[in-house]
Short mmCIF file of C-alpha atoms and ligand atoms in Angstrom, two decimals:
data_model
loop_
_atom_site.label_atom_id
_atom_site.label_comp_id
_atom_site.label_asym_id
_atom_site.label_seq_id
_atom_site.Cartn_x
_atom_site.Cartn_y
_atom_site.Cartn_z
CA UNK Y 1 309.55 128.82 -56.43
CA UNK Y 2 308.87 127.31 -60.52
CA UNK Y 3 312.66 127.65 -62.09
CA UNK Y 4 312.75 129.31 -65.27
CA UNK Y 5 315.19 129.65 -67.69
CA UNK Y 6 317.96 132.48 -67.31
CA UNK Y 7 318.71 135.33 -69.48
CA UNK Y 8 321.42 135.00 -71.30
CA UNK Y 9 322.24 137.96 -72.33
CA UNK Y 10 324.29 138.04 -75.03
CA UNK Y 11 321.74 136.03 -76.69
CA UNK Y 12 319.42 139.20 -77.09
CA UNK Y 13 319.27 141.70 -79.34
CA UNK Y 14 320.81 145.44 -78.90
CA UNK Y 15 323.08 146.86 -75.66
CA UNK Y 16 322.55 147.27 -72.27
CA UNK Y 17 320.29 150.27 -71.58
CA UNK Y 18 321.49 150.99 -67.69
CA UNK Y 19 319.08 152.44 -65.68
CA UNK Y 20 318.34 154.09 -62.19
CA UNK Y 21 315.11 155.50 -62.22
CA UNK Y 22 312.22 151.67 -62.53
CA UNK Y 23 310.17 152.36 -65.77
CA UNK Y 24 306.75 152.60 -65.75
CA UNK Y 25 303.76 150.10 -65.85
CA UNK Y 26 304.07 146.48 -66.55
CA UNK Y 27 308.11 145.38 -66.20
CA UNK Y 28 306.64 141.97 -66.87
CA UNK Y 29 309.08 139.45 -65.50
CA UNK Y 30 312.02 140.54 -64.27
CA UNK Y 31 316.09 138.84 -63.56
CA UNK Y 32 317.77 139.31 -60.54
CA UNK Y 33 321.24 139.36 -59.36
CA UNK Y 34 320.65 138.24 -55.74
CA UNK Y 35 323.60 138.81 -53.16
CA UNK Y 36 324.38 137.88 -49.60
CA UNK Y 37 327.86 138.08 -48.38
CA UNK Y 38 329.90 138.47 -52.29
CA UNK Y 39 327.48 135.74 -53.12
CA UNK Y 40 324.85 135.33 -55.20
CA UNK Y 41 321.23 133.29 -55.64
CA UNK Y 42 321.50 130.83 -58.73
CA UNK Y 43 319.66 127.55 -59.78
CA UNK Y 44 321.71 124.69 -59.10
CA UNK Y 45 320.31 122.90 -62.15
CA UNK Y 46 320.27 125.59 -64.27
CA UNK Y 47 325.08 126.01 -63.53
CA UNK Y 48 324.56 123.31 -66.17
CA UNK Y 49 322.16 124.74 -68.84
CA UNK Y 50 323.56 128.37 -69.23
CA UNK Y 51 320.03 129.10 -67.22
CA UNK Y 52 320.95 130.49 -63.97
CA UNK Y 53 319.12 133.50 -62.69
CA UNK Y 54 315.48 134.02 -61.24
CA UNK Y 55 313.01 135.02 -63.22
CA UNK Y 56 309.81 136.61 -61.35
CA UNK Y 57 307.50 139.45 -61.76
CA UNK Y 58 308.43 140.76 -57.80
CA UNK Y 59 311.19 139.35 -55.53
CA UNK Y 60 309.36 138.25 -53.05
CA UNK Y 61 308.07 136.12 -55.25
CA UNK Y 62 311.77 134.06 -54.20
CA UNK Y 63 310.75 133.81 -50.18
CA UNK Y 64 313.98 135.42 -49.21
CA UNK Y 65 314.14 138.16 -47.34
CA UNK Y 66 315.60 141.09 -48.86
CA UNK Y 67 316.88 145.10 -48.67
CA UNK Y 68 315.65 147.36 -50.95
CA UNK Y 69 315.74 146.24 -54.43
CA UNK Y 70 318.13 148.75 -56.93
CA UNK Y 71 316.84 148.77 -60.82
CA UNK Y 72 319.98 148.44 -62.77
CA UNK Y 73 318.21 148.14 -66.99
CA UNK Y 74 316.89 146.29 -69.22
CA UNK Y 75 318.23 144.37 -72.86
CA UNK Y 76 315.10 143.88 -74.80
CA UNK Y 77 312.60 145.21 -73.07
CA UNK Y 78 313.85 141.78 -70.11
CA UNK Y 79 314.66 144.05 -67.52
CA UNK Y 80 317.13 143.09 -63.98
CA UNK Y 81 317.58 144.17 -60.67
CA UNK Y 82 319.27 144.07 -57.93
CA UNK Y 83 318.92 142.79 -53.72
CA UNK Y 84 320.60 142.47 -51.04
CA UNK Y 85 319.47 139.10 -49.18
CA UNK Y 86 319.53 139.29 -45.56
CA UNK Y 87 322.69 137.65 -43.88
CA UNK Y 88 321.33 134.18 -42.75
CA UNK Y 89 318.89 134.12 -45.75
CA UNK Y 90 319.16 130.41 -47.22
CA UNK Y 91 318.91 129.95 -50.42
CA UNK Y 92 315.63 127.40 -51.40
CA UNK Y 93 315.71 123.58 -52.81
CA UNK Y 94 317.39 124.44 -56.19
CA UNK Y 95 319.03 127.17 -55.77
CA UNK Y 96 322.43 127.66 -54.18
CA UNK Y 97 324.79 131.11 -52.61
CA UNK Y 98 327.40 131.51 -55.63
CA UNK Y 99 330.99 132.80 -54.80
CA UNK Y 100 330.89 135.53 -57.98
CA UNK Y 101 334.24 134.38 -58.91
CA UNK Y 102 333.90 130.91 -59.41
CA UNK Y 103 330.56 131.84 -61.32
CA UNK Y 104 332.81 132.77 -64.48
CA UNK Y 105 333.33 130.25 -67.23
CA UNK Y 106 329.41 129.06 -65.67
CA UNK Y 107 328.05 132.23 -66.76
CA UNK Y 108 327.84 134.36 -70.82
CA UNK Y 109 330.19 137.41 -70.61
CA UNK Y 110 328.05 139.31 -70.30
CA UNK Y 111 325.75 138.23 -67.64
CA UNK Y 112 329.61 138.43 -65.91
CA UNK Y 113 330.15 141.33 -66.27
CA UNK Y 114 326.28 142.53 -64.91
CA UNK Y 115 325.90 140.16 -62.40
CA UNK Y 116 329.87 142.48 -61.39
CA UNK Y 117 328.01 145.22 -61.52
CA UNK Y 118 325.25 144.26 -59.69
CA UNK Y 119 327.75 143.87 -57.11
CA UNK Y 120 329.39 146.83 -56.97
CA UNK Y 121 325.96 148.86 -56.27
CA UNK Y 122 324.83 146.60 -53.67
CA UNK Y 123 327.85 145.90 -52.21
CA UNK Y 124 328.00 150.56 -52.49
CA UNK Y 125 324.35 150.64 -51.12
CA UNK Y 126 325.93 148.47 -48.17
CA UNK Y 127 329.02 151.10 -46.45
CA UNK Y 128 327.65 154.17 -47.30
CA UNK Y 129 324.20 154.78 -45.17
CA UNK Y 130 325.81 157.07 -42.64
CA UNK Y 131 327.33 160.53 -43.61
CA UNK Y 132 330.54 160.48 -43.72
CA UNK Y 133 330.98 164.00 -43.23
CA UNK Y 134 328.27 164.30 -40.32
CA UNK Y 135 327.39 161.14 -39.66
CA UNK Y 136 323.94 161.28 -40.42
CA UNK Y 137 321.28 159.14 -42.12
CA UNK Y 138 321.34 159.03 -45.85
CA UNK Y 139 318.09 158.93 -48.20
CA UNK Y 140 318.64 157.66 -51.96
CA UNK Y 141 318.89 159.79 -54.29
CA UNK Y 142 315.93 160.28 -56.54
CA UNK Y 143 317.22 160.04 -60.28
CA UNK Y 144 320.88 159.47 -59.51
CA UNK Y 145 323.30 157.10 -58.18
CA UNK Y 146 324.07 158.61 -55.33
CA UNK Y 147 323.16 158.25 -51.50
CA UNK Y 148 322.88 161.77 -49.89
CA UNK Y 149 322.71 163.74 -46.50
CA UNK Y 150 319.61 165.48 -45.55
CA UNK Y 151 321.23 167.22 -43.61
CA UNK Y 152 324.96 168.95 -44.96
CA UNK Y 153 323.94 167.74 -48.70
CA UNK Y 154 326.99 165.24 -48.91
CA UNK Y 155 326.03 163.45 -52.08
CA UNK Y 156 327.90 159.26 -52.02
CA UNK Y 157 328.20 157.60 -55.39
CA UNK Y 158 329.60 154.26 -56.10
CA UNK Y 159 332.88 154.16 -55.43
CA UNK Y 160 335.18 152.95 -57.97
CA UNK Y 161 339.01 152.13 -57.42
CA UNK Y 162 341.33 152.49 -61.02
CA UNK Y 163 343.98 149.90 -60.82
CA UNK Y 164 346.86 149.38 -63.67
CA UNK Y 165 348.46 146.34 -65.07
CA UNK Y 166 350.91 146.70 -67.03
CA UNK Y 167 352.92 143.35 -69.81
CA UNK Y 168 356.56 144.27 -69.80
CA UNK Y 169 358.66 143.45 -72.51
CA UNK Y 170 361.93 143.13 -74.16
CA UNK Y 171 361.92 141.37 -77.34
CA UNK Y 172 360.01 137.93 -77.35
CA UNK Y 173 359.98 138.28 -73.65
CA UNK Y 174 357.82 139.47 -70.78
CA UNK Y 175 358.10 139.98 -67.42
CA UNK Y 176 356.35 137.69 -64.86
CA UNK Y 177 355.75 137.95 -60.95
CA UNK Y 178 354.48 135.52 -58.25
CA UNK Y 179 352.77 137.85 -55.10
CA UNK Y 180 353.12 136.03 -52.26
CA UNK Y 181 349.42 135.36 -52.08
CA UNK Y 182 349.32 133.54 -54.92
CA UNK Y 183 348.32 129.61 -55.66
CA UNK Y 184 351.26 128.16 -55.85
CA UNK Y 185 353.13 128.08 -59.77
CA UNK Y 186 351.18 130.94 -59.84
CA UNK Y 187 352.61 133.72 -62.28
CA UNK Y 188 351.43 137.27 -62.87
CA UNK Y 189 352.17 140.74 -64.38
CA UNK Y 190 352.72 143.95 -62.11
CA UNK Y 191 349.39 145.34 -60.87
CA UNK Y 192 349.11 148.05 -58.77
CA UNK Y 193 346.00 151.62 -57.52
CA UNK Y 194 346.84 154.48 -58.63
CA UNK Y 195 347.36 156.67 -56.12
CA UNK Y 196 345.21 160.07 -55.47
CA UNK Y 197 346.81 162.07 -57.47
CA UNK Y 198 349.11 160.39 -60.43
CA UNK Y 199 348.45 160.06 -63.74
CA UNK Y 200 347.64 156.33 -65.38
CA UNK Y 201 350.95 156.58 -66.95
CA UNK Y 202 353.19 157.58 -63.59
CA UNK Y 203 351.35 154.93 -61.64
CA UNK Y 204 352.55 152.29 -64.28
CA UNK Y 205 356.44 153.31 -64.12
CA UNK Y 206 355.82 153.80 -60.21
CA UNK Y 207 354.53 150.04 -59.64
CA UNK Y 208 356.88 148.71 -61.79
CA UNK Y 209 359.81 150.56 -60.38
CA UNK Y 210 358.75 149.27 -56.78
CA UNK Y 211 358.29 146.31 -57.54
CA UNK Y 212 360.73 145.51 -60.34
CA UNK Y 213 362.71 147.51 -60.54
CA UNK Y 214 363.41 147.83 -63.39
CA UNK Y 215 362.30 151.02 -65.97
CA UNK Y 216 360.23 151.47 -68.68
CA UNK Y 217 359.15 152.77 -71.69
CA UNK Y 218 356.63 153.06 -74.81
CA UNK Y 219 354.08 153.14 -71.94
CA UNK Y 220 350.65 152.05 -74.31
CA UNK Y 221 346.89 151.62 -73.03
CA UNK Y 222 345.48 148.80 -74.20
CA UNK Y 223 342.04 147.61 -72.05
CA UNK Y 224 340.35 148.29 -69.34
CA UNK Y 225 338.36 145.50 -67.27
CA UNK Y 226 335.60 146.16 -63.97
CA UNK Y 227 336.58 144.05 -61.82
CA UNK Y 228 334.64 144.05 -59.50
CA UNK Y 229 336.36 142.20 -56.01
CA UNK Y 230 335.10 144.50 -55.04
CA UNK Y 231 335.07 147.96 -56.76
CA UNK Y 232 338.23 148.07 -58.78
CA UNK Y 233 338.25 149.41 -62.93
CA UNK Y 234 341.60 147.62 -64.43
CA UNK Y 235 343.19 149.60 -67.37
CA UNK Y 236 345.35 147.18 -69.21
CA UNK Y 237 349.18 148.45 -70.42
CA UNK Y 238 352.17 147.38 -72.37
CA UNK Y 239 355.38 149.00 -71.49
CA UNK Y 240 359.09 148.74 -73.39
CA UNK Y 241 361.89 147.86 -70.86
CA UNK Y 242 364.11 150.39 -71.02
CA UNK Y 243 366.91 150.76 -68.30
CA UNK Y 244 367.87 147.61 -65.52
CA UNK Y 245 368.13 144.43 -63.48
CA UNK Y 246 364.70 142.35 -62.20
CA UNK Y 247 364.90 142.71 -58.50
CA UNK Y 248 362.55 141.63 -55.93
CA UNK Y 249 361.70 143.31 -52.36
CA UNK Y 250 360.43 138.90 -51.30
CA UNK Y 251 357.69 140.05 -49.36
CA UNK Y 252 355.44 140.99 -51.82
CA UNK Y 253 356.90 139.99 -54.60
CA UNK Y 254 358.23 136.90 -54.17
CA UNK Y 255 359.68 136.29 -57.06
CA UNK Y 256 360.51 137.56 -61.28
CA UNK Y 257 362.22 136.82 -64.04
CA UNK Y 258 361.56 136.66 -68.20
CA UNK Y 259 359.52 134.63 -69.83
CA UNK Y 260 358.14 133.68 -73.25
CA UNK Y 261 355.94 131.13 -75.33
CA UNK Y 262 358.98 129.19 -75.18
CA UNK Y 263 359.25 129.28 -71.65
CA UNK Y 264 356.37 129.21 -69.52
CA UNK Y 265 355.70 128.92 -65.73
CA UNK Y 266 353.44 126.08 -63.96
CA UNK Y 267 350.70 128.07 -63.99
CA UNK Y 268 348.58 131.88 -65.25
CA UNK Y 269 346.07 133.87 -64.50
CA UNK Y 270 342.56 132.49 -64.81
CA UNK Y 271 341.20 133.09 -68.76
CA UNK Y 272 338.45 135.23 -66.50
CA UNK Y 273 340.92 138.53 -66.32
CA UNK Y 274 342.54 141.46 -68.34
CA UNK Y 275 346.03 139.99 -67.09
CA UNK Y 276 345.52 136.54 -68.86
CA UNK Y 277 344.24 139.02 -71.59
CA UNK Y 278 347.61 141.13 -72.12
CA UNK Y 279 349.80 137.42 -71.42
CA UNK Y 280 347.90 136.29 -74.76
CA UNK Y 281 347.57 138.32 -76.99
CA UNK Y 282 351.28 139.08 -76.54
CA UNK Y 283 352.29 135.43 -77.37
CA UNK Y 284 349.89 135.44 -80.31
CA UNK Y 285 352.80 137.41 -81.40
CA UNK Y 286 355.14 136.62 -79.87
CA UNK Y 287 355.12 133.28 -80.92
CA UNK Y 288 353.40 131.09 -79.42
CA UNK Y 289 349.40 131.15 -79.49
CA UNK Y 290 346.74 130.99 -76.54
CA UNK Y 291 347.62 129.15 -73.80
CA UNK Y 292 345.98 126.40 -72.38
ZN1 ZN B 1 325.89 164.84 -43.72
#
């Protein structure tokens, strides 16, 4: 396939218009987010020039076996799709399959976010071929992003798992904790999944109590971030320390403490993450600029 420049979504005018049903008529050249497992098909050369994704009138032109394409929507008349590549399909010459997380920084922010959306849709589709209630094979819903059971009618939408992530502050200090699974020297703020039946503020308070043994007050929403690894929605908060001394369980959390602009750990979370945004925002108003 002839290599073509990537659409830089941020450079296009107007919002991304999400849609499910493919518009009628000639769509022209479309952009394809093609995944094998959690790896995205990208142009190797393009990685150095900001242009990375395959463009074609139809994905057949790329020459790789794939399953049902899903329409994602368009910006400025440029339509895009996501496709699930068959296992074992090898990237054509000049292209490579790369983990989505590794592509942060190589893709502009809007393209990365769209790639995350594409991955969640492909991943949902892969895992909902059968009805969870009666076991029948499911079909696509004709107008919604859903699969439906032809026998019992159960609708299966892409699943989102909300998680809360909180920066706990006390004066110019804030809490960082080290999860046993983190890379060497890495510390971050407190995160965990929201449980069924729980309000977000309750999840924030519970996670903090469980992970570092503190009580907090003034729980305040900060911002959110889709986190397609594989299907979370991260909801960021700040909270003020109210009482207690930091204690960790030594299993999930192996160490935690109070940090500040003048006293930071060896490694903070990557710029990709909302945790880093919360930390940088706090430091910007409490004695330090964004960290490198
Ligand atoms: Zn069913």
